[in-house]
XYZ file of C-alpha atoms in Angstrom:
620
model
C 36.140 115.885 100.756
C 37.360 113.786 97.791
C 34.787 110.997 98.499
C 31.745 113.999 97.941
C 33.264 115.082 95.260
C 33.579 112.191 93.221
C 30.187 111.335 94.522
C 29.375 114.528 93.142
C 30.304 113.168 89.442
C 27.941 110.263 89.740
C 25.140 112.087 90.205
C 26.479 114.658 87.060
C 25.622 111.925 84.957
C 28.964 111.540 83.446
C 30.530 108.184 82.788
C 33.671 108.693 84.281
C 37.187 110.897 85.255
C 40.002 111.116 83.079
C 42.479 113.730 84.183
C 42.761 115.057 87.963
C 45.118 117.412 89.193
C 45.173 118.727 93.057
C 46.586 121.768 92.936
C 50.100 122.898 94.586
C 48.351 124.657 97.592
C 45.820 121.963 97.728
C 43.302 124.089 97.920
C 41.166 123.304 94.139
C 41.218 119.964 92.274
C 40.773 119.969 88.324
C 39.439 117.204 86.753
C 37.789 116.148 82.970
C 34.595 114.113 82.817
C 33.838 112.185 79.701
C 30.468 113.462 77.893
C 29.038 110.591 76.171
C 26.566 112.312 74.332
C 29.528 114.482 72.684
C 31.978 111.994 72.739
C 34.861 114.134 74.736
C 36.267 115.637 77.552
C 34.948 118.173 79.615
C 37.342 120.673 82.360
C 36.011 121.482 85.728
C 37.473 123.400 88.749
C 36.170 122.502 92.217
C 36.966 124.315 95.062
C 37.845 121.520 97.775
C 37.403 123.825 100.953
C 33.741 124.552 99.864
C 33.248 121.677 97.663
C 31.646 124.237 95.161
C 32.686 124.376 91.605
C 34.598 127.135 90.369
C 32.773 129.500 87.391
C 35.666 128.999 84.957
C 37.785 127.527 84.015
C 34.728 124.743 82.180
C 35.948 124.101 78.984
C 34.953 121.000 76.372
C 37.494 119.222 74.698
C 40.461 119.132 76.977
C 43.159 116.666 76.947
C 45.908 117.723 79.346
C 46.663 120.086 82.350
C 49.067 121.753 84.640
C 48.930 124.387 87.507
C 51.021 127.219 87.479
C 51.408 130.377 90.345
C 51.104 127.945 93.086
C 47.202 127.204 92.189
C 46.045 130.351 91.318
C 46.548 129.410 87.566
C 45.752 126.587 85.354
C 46.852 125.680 81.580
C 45.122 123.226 79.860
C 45.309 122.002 76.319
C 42.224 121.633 74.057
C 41.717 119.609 70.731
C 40.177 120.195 67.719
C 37.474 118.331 66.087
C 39.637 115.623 65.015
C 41.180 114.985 68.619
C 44.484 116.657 68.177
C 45.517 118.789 71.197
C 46.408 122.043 69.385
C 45.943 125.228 71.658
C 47.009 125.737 74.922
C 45.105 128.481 77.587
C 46.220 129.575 80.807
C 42.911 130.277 82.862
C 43.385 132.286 86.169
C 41.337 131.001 89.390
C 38.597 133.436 90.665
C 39.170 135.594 87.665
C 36.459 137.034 85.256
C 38.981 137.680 82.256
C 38.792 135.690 79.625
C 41.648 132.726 79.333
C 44.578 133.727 77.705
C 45.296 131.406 74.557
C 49.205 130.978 75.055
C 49.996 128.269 72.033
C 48.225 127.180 68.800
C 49.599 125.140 66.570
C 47.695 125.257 63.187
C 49.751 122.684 61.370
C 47.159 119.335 61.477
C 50.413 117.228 61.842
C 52.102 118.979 65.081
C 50.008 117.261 68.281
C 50.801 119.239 72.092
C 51.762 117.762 75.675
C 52.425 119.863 78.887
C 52.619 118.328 81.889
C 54.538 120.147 85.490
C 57.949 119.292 86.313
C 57.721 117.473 90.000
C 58.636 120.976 91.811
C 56.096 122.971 89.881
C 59.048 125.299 88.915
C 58.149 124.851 85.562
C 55.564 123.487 82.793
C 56.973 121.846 80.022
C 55.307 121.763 76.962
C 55.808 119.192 74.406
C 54.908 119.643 70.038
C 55.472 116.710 68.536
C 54.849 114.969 64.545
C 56.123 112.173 63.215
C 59.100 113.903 62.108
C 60.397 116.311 64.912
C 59.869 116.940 68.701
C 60.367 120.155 70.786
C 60.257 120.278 73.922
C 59.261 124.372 75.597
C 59.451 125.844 79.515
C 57.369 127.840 80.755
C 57.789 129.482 84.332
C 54.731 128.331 86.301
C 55.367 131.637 88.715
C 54.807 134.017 85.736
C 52.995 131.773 82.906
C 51.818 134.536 80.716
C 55.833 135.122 80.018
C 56.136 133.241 77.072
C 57.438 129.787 75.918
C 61.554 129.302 75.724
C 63.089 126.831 73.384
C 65.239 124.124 75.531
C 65.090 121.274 72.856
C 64.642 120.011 69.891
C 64.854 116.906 67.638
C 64.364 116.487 63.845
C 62.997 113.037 64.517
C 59.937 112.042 66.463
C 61.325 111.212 70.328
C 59.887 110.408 73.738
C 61.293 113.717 75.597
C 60.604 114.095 79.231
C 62.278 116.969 81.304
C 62.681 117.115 84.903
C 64.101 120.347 87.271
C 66.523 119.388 89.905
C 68.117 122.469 92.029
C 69.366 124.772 89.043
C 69.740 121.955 86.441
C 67.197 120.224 83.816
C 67.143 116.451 82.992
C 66.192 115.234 80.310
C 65.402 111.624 79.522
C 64.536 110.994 75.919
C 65.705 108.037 73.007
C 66.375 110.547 70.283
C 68.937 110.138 67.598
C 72.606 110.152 68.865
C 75.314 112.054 66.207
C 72.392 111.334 63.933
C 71.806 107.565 64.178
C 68.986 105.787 65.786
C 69.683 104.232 68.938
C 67.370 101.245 70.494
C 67.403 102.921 74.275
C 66.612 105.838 76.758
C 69.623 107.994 78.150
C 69.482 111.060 80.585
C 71.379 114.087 80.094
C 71.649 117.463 82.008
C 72.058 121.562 81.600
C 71.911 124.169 83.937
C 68.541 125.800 83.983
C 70.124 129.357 82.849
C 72.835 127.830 80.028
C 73.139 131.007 77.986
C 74.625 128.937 75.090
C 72.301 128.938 72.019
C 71.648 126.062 70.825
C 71.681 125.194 74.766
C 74.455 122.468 75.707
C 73.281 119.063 77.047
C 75.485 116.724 79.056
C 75.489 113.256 79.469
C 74.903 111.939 82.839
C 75.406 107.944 82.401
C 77.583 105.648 80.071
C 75.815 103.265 77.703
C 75.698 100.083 79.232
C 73.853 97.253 77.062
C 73.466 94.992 79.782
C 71.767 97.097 81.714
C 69.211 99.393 80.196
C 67.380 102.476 81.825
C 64.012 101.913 81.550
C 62.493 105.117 83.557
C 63.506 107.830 85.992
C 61.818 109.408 88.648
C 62.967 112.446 90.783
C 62.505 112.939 94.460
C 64.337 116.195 96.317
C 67.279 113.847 97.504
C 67.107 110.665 95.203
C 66.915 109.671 91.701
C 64.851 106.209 91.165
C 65.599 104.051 88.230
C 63.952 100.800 86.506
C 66.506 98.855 85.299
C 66.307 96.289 82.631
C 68.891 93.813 82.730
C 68.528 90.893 79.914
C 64.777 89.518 80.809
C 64.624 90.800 84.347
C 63.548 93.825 85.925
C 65.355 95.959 88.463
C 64.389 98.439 90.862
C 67.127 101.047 92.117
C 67.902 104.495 93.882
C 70.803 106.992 93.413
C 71.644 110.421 95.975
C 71.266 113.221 94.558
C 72.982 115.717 92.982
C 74.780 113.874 90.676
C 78.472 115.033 89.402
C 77.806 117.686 86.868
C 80.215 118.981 84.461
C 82.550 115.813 84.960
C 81.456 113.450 81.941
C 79.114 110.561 82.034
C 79.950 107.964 84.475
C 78.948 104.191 84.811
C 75.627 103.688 86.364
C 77.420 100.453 88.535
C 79.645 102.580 89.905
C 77.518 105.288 91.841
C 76.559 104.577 95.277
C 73.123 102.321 94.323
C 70.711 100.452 96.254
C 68.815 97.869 95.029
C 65.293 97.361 96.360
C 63.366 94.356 96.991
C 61.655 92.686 94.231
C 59.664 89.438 94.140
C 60.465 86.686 91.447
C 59.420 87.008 88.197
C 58.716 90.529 87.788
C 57.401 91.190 84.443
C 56.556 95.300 84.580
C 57.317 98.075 87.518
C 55.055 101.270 86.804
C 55.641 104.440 89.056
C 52.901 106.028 90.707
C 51.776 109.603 90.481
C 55.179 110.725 93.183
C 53.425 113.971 93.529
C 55.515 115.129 96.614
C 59.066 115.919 95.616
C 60.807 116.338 98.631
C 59.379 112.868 100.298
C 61.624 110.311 100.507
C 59.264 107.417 99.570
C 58.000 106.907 96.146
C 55.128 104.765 95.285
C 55.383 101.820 92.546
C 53.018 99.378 90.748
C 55.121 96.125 90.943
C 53.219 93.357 88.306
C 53.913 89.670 87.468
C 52.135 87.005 86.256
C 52.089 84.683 89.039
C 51.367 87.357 91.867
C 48.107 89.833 91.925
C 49.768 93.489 91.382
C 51.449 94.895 94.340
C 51.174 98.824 95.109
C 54.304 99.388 97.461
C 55.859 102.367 98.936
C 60.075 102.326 99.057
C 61.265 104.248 101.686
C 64.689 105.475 99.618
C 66.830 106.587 102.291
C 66.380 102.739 103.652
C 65.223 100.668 101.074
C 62.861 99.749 102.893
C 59.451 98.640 101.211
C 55.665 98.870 102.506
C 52.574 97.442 100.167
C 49.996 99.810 100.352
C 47.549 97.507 98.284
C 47.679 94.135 97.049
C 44.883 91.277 96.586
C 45.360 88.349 98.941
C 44.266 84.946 97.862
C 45.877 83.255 100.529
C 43.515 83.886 103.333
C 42.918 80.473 105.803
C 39.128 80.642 103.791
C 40.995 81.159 99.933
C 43.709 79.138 100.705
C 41.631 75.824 100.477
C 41.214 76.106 96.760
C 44.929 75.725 96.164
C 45.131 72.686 98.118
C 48.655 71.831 99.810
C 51.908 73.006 98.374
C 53.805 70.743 95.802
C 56.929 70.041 94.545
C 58.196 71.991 91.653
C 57.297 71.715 88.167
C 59.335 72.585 85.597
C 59.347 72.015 81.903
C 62.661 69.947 80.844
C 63.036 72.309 78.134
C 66.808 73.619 76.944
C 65.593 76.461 75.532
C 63.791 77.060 79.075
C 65.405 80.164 80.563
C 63.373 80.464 84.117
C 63.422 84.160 85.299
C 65.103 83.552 88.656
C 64.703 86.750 91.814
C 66.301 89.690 91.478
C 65.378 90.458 94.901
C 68.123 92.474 97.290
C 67.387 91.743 100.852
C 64.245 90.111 100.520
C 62.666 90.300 103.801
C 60.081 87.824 103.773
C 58.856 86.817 100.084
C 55.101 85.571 101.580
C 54.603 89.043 102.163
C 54.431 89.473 98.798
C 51.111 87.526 98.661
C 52.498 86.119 95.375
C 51.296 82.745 93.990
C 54.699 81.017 92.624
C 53.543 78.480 95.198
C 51.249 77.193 93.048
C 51.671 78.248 89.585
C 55.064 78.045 87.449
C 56.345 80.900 85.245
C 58.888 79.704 82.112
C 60.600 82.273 80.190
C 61.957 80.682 76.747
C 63.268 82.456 73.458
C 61.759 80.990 70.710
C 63.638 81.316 66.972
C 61.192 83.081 64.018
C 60.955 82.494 60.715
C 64.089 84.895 60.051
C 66.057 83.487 63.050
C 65.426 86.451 65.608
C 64.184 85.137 69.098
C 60.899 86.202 70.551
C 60.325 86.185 74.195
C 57.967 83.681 75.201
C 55.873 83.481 79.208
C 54.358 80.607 80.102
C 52.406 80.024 83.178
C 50.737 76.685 84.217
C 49.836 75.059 87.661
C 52.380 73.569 89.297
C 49.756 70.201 90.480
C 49.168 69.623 86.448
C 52.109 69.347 84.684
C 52.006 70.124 81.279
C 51.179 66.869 78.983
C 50.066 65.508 75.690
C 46.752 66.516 75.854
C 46.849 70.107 77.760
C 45.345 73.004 76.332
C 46.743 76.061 76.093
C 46.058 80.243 75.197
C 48.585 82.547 73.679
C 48.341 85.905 73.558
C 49.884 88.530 71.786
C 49.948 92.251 71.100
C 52.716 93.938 69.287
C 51.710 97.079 68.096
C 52.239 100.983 69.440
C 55.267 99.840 71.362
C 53.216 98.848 74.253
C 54.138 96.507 76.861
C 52.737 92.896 76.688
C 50.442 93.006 79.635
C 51.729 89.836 81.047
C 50.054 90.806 84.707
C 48.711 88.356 87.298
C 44.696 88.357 86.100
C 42.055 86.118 88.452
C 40.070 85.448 85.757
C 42.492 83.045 84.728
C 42.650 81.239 87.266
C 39.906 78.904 86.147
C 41.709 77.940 82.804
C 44.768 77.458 84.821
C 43.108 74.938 87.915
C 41.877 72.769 84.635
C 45.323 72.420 83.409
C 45.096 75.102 80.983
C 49.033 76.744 80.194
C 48.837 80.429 79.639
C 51.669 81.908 77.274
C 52.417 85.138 76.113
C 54.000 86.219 72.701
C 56.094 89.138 73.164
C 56.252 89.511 69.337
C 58.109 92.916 66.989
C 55.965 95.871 67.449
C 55.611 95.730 71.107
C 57.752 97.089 74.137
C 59.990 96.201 76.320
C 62.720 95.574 73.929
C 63.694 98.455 72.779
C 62.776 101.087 69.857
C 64.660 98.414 67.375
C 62.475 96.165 68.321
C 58.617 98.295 68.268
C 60.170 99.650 64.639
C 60.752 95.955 63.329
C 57.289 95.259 63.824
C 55.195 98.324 62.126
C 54.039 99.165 58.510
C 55.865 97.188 56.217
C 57.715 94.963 59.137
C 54.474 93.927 60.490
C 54.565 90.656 58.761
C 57.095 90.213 61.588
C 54.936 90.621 64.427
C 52.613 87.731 62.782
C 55.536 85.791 61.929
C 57.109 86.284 65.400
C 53.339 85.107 66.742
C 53.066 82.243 64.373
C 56.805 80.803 65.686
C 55.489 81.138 69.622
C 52.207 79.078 68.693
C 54.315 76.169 66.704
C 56.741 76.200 69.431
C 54.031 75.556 72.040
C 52.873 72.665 69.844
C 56.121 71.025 68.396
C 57.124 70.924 72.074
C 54.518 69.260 73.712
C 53.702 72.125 75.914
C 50.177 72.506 74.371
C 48.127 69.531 72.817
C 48.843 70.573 68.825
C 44.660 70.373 69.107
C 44.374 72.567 71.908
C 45.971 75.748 71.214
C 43.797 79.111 71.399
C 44.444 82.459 70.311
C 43.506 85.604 72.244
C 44.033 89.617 71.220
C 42.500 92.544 72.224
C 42.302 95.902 69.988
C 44.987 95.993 67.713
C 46.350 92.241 69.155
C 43.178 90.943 67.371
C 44.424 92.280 63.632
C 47.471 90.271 64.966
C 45.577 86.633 65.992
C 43.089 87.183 62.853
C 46.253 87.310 60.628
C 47.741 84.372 62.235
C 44.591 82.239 61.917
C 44.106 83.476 58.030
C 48.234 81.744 57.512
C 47.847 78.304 59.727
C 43.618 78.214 60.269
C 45.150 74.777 61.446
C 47.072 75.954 63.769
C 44.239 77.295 66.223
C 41.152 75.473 67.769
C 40.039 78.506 68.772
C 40.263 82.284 69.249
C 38.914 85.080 71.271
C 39.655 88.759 69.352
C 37.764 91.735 71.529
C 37.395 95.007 70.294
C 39.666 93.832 67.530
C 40.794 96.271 64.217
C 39.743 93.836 61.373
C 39.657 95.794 58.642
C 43.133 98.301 58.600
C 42.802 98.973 54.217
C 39.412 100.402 54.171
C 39.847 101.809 57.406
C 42.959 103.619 56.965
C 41.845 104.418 53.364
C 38.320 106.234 54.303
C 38.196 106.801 58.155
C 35.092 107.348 60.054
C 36.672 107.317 62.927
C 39.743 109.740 63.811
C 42.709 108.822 63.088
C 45.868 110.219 64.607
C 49.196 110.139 62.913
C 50.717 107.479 64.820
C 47.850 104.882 63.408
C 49.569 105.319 60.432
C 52.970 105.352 61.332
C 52.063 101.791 63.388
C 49.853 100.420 60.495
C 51.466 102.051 57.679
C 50.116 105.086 54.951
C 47.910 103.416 52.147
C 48.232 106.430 49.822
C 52.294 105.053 49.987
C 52.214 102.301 47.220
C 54.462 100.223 49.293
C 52.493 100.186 52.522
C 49.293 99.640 50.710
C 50.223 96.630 49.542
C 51.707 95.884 53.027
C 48.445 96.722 54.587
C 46.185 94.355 52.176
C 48.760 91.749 52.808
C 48.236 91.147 56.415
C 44.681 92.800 56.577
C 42.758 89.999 58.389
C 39.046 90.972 56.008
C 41.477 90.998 52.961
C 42.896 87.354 53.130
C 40.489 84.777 54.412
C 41.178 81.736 52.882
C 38.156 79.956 50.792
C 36.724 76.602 51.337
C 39.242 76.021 54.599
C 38.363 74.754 58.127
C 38.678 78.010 60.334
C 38.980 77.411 64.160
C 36.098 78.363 66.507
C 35.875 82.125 66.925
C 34.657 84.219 69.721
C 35.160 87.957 68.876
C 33.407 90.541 71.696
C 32.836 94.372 70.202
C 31.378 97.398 71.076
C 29.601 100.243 69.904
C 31.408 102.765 71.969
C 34.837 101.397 70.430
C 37.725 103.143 69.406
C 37.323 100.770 66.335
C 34.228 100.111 64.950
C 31.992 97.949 65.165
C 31.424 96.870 61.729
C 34.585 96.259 61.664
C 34.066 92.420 63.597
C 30.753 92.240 62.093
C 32.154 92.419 58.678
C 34.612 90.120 59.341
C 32.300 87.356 60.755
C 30.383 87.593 58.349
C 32.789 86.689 55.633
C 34.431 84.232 57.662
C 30.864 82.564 57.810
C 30.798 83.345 53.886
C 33.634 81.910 52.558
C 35.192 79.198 55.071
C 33.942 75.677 55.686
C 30.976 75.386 58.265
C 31.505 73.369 61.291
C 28.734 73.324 64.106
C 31.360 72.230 65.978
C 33.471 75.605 65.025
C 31.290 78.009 65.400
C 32.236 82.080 64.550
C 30.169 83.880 66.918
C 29.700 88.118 67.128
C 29.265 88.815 70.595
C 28.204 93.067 70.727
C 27.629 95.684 73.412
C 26.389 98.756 73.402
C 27.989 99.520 77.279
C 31.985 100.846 77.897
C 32.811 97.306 79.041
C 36.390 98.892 80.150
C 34.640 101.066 82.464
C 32.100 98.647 84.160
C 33.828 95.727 86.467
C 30.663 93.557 86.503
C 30.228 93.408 82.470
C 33.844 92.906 82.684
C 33.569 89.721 84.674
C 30.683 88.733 82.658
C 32.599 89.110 78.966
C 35.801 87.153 80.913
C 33.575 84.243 82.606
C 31.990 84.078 78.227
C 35.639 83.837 77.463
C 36.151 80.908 79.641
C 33.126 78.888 78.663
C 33.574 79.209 74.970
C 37.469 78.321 75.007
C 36.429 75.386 77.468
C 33.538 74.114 75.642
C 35.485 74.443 72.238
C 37.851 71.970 74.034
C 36.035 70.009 74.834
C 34.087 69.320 71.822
């Protein structure tokens, strides 16, 4: 049934799905289709006994969604003209009445998330600025009963609320006794706490060395991604927990540890939809091993991958050639991510590829002495040496994750000796909120800094030829290479920015495109004196250096970017302008008018470009 309805959307025209929701009784799926020709979201209810679509809810514009009355009630969230989710409507299934609007926020600043807890006993409903977060219930048995006030934060927090028999959880990073704190903690309160404001208890004691990076409830266990120094951990805990006792130490509940190959650089949980199964689903990613979807059986620990990639097959195999002896780099400052497996049952199951390529892990000093994260990964039959070339990447922005994941298209750099590193430089993830804030509006002359330190480190230590280093960034990562190039254009012998935001100071100054409030909190406000002159100094367009020898430049846009596409085009064309020209360093403007993130094939294409230029610049 789910195969003709998805066939179904081909033939709609539409380019492709964005939200789908089955609903508790399984009997309707909702789901939003991207309009090109509007440029949003559209809502449609399809009945999956008939496969016919439902008369209403269809509804432009729609961002989120969660059922309520076991089906026979949706609420979705819509957005204004400028993309902020503002109102929220409660449509009933099979009904002719119009949808009921139950929230609208008219305040431009305050955005709106609901989402279902994982027993559909309630929908919670997020309002959020840059300043303060609430978080609302609503009962999804009677959802026309009105929103009830559960928490609230006068700073801008990542709130998520779970139900659990009688009692909420809530796992958030607000302010603590008003200070800031750099982690997530969960806390708990019955469901009916008459106490106003409503009392929230702690469930676990801060432990540094081992940080809660995400939750996820089943009926019987609690699952937890652990972060301890580098590595990641994957756990379970019975529920209940101890209420009303005090926070206890997470090491000294009854936890098992579940299998995890070596060098696991992200674990992402997967949708979990049934609550009262005992095996959740997780996304388990590292960059020597194609990502793994597995199922954990968490009354066992016991693991099953669902999906994985297998380049090992007898016919594959061949173009790794035997197995060889490890390769490591004599390095000090090397700190190799060893396994944090538990009971590994047979690693080659894993499919991963440590056989053949080597991952590093070294923390690398910046210009004001803090140490930045640095991944390496090279083939294990070519050594690193004096004349290898190398790629870093680098992000650092939004407090997103590095995506450090396995990718086959790398494969060819790697076979020629190439080392692939990753800078996981201030303004990312995965190190806390210290480390995202130390990296945004007027700190983002770390991030560059912190990327700047990674590349000379690469150099200075013989890992990479000091000829042979590229840069690479995509979106906001390319403001972040650009900038680096514009400090040390010697530094680089090449660069590959895609989709890449060029130009923050006009564009934050006069936006075409919509902006949303955390743009500026990441990038900084320019009509604040301060960040302005942040802004122009580490805007890539604003500080090209005259008369200098630039390194070769690839830099793939779009015209159905988030960023636009003038953005790159301007900037070529001053680089071209104003720098010295080299045949040999050429700064080409490679454009699309196709959603290259949605097609695989012009995906492959745009990666095997990649390749050739960064190989023939080389070369050269």
């Amino acid at each position: 049934m789910l195969k003709m309805v998805f066939l179904l959307f081909y033939y709609l025209g539409f380019a492709y799905e964005e939200l789908s929701e089955v609903s508790p009784n399984h009997q309707f799926i909702a789901y939003t289709m991207y309009d090109k020709d509007n440029d949003y979201f559209k809502l449609s209810v399809r009945n999956l006994n008939s496969g016919s679509l439902c008369s209403k809810p269809q509804v432009d514009r729609v961002s989120n969604l969660a059922w309520a009355k076991d089906g026979q009630a949706l609420l979705y969230v819509v957005t204004d003209q400028k993309k902020r989710p503002y109102r929220i409507y409660c449509s009933l299934i099979g009904s002719t009445d119009d949808d009921a609007l139950l929230l609208e926020e008219s305040d431009e600043n305050v955005h709106i998330n609901i989402r279902n807890t994982k027993d559909f006993r309630f929908v919670t409903v997020n309002t959020f600025t840059t300043t303060s977060s609430k978080v609302f219930l609503i009962n999804a048995a009677d959802p026309l009963s009105g929103l009830k006030l559960v928490w609230e934060c006068p700073s801008l927090a990542h709130c998520i609320i779970e139900h659990h028999h009688g009692y909420l959880y809530l796992f958030t990073d607000a302010p603590r006794a008003g200070q800031s704190i750099d982690y997530h903690y969960l806390l708990c309160s019955p469901v009916n706490d008459p106490s106003n404001p409503r009392k929230w208890e702690e469930v676990f004691l801060n432990d540094e060395d081992l940080i809660v990076e995400d939750v996820d409830f089943s009926d019987k266990y609690l699952a937890l991604i652990l972060r301890e120094g580098c590595n990641f951990r994957l756990c379970s805990v019975k529920l209940p927990l101890s209420t009303g006792k005090g926070a206890v130490k997470l090491r000294k509940l009854d936890i098992r540890y579940l299998s995890l190959p070596k060098h696991v650089c992200q674990i992402s949980p997967g949708p979990n939809y049934d609550f009262y199964s005992s095996v959740m689903r997780f996304i388990i990613s590292s960059p020597v091993m194609p990502d793994a979807v597995v199922d954990y059986e968490l009354t066992t620990g016991r693991w099953n991958i669902i999906q994985q990639q297998n380049m090992l097959h007898d016919r594959t195999r061949i173009l790794y050639g035997a197995n060889s002896a490890s390769v490591t780099l004599d390095n000090a400052n090397s700190k190799c991510s060893g396994p944090v497996n538990s009971k590994l049952e047979d690693s080659q199951s894993w499919n991963e590829l440590s056989e053949f390529y080597a991952c590093e892990q070294f923390d690398v000093p910046s210009a004001d002495g803090v140490k930045v994260p640095l991944t390496i990964v090279f083939s294990r039959s070519n050594k690193p040496e004096d004349k290898t070339p190398g790629i870093l990447h680098g992000h650092g922005t939004y407090g997103e994750l590095l995506d450090k994941r396995w990718r086959s298209e790398l494969k060819s750099l790697l076979d020629r000796g190439w080392v692939v590193a990753y800078a996981d430089v201030r303004g990312g993830g995965g190190h806390g909120k210290k480390w995202h804030h130390d990296g945004r509006r007027t700190k983002k002359h770390n991030s560059i800094n912190d990327y700047i330190s990674c590349a000379k480190f690469l150099t200075e230590r013989d890992i990479v030829d000091e000829n042979k280093l590229a840069g690479w960034g995509y979106s906001a990562g390319g403001l972040l290479v650009a900038s680096a190039i514009n400090q040390h254009p010697d530094l680089f012998r090449a660069a590959v920015l895609k989709v890449p935001f060029l130009d923050p100071t006009n564009t934050l100054l006069y936006p075409v495109l919509p902006l949303i409030a955390a743009d500026y909190e990441e990038f900084g406000y320019p009509g604040d004196l301060n960040d302005f002159l942040a802004i122009r100094d580490y805007s890539p367009y604003d500080n090209i250096q005259k008369d200098v020898l630039y390194p070769a430049v690839l830099v793939n846009s779009s015209f159905n970017t988030r960023f636009g596409v003038w953005e790159a085009a301007k900037w070529v064309a001053r680089v071209r302008d104003l720098t010295i020209y080299d045949p040999k360093r050429p700064i080409l403007l490679n454009l699309t008018t196709d959603l290259v993130e949605e097609n695989r094939y012009l995906q492959s294409k745009e990666s095997a470009l990649e390749a050739a230029f960064l190989i023939k610049m080389m070369d050269s």
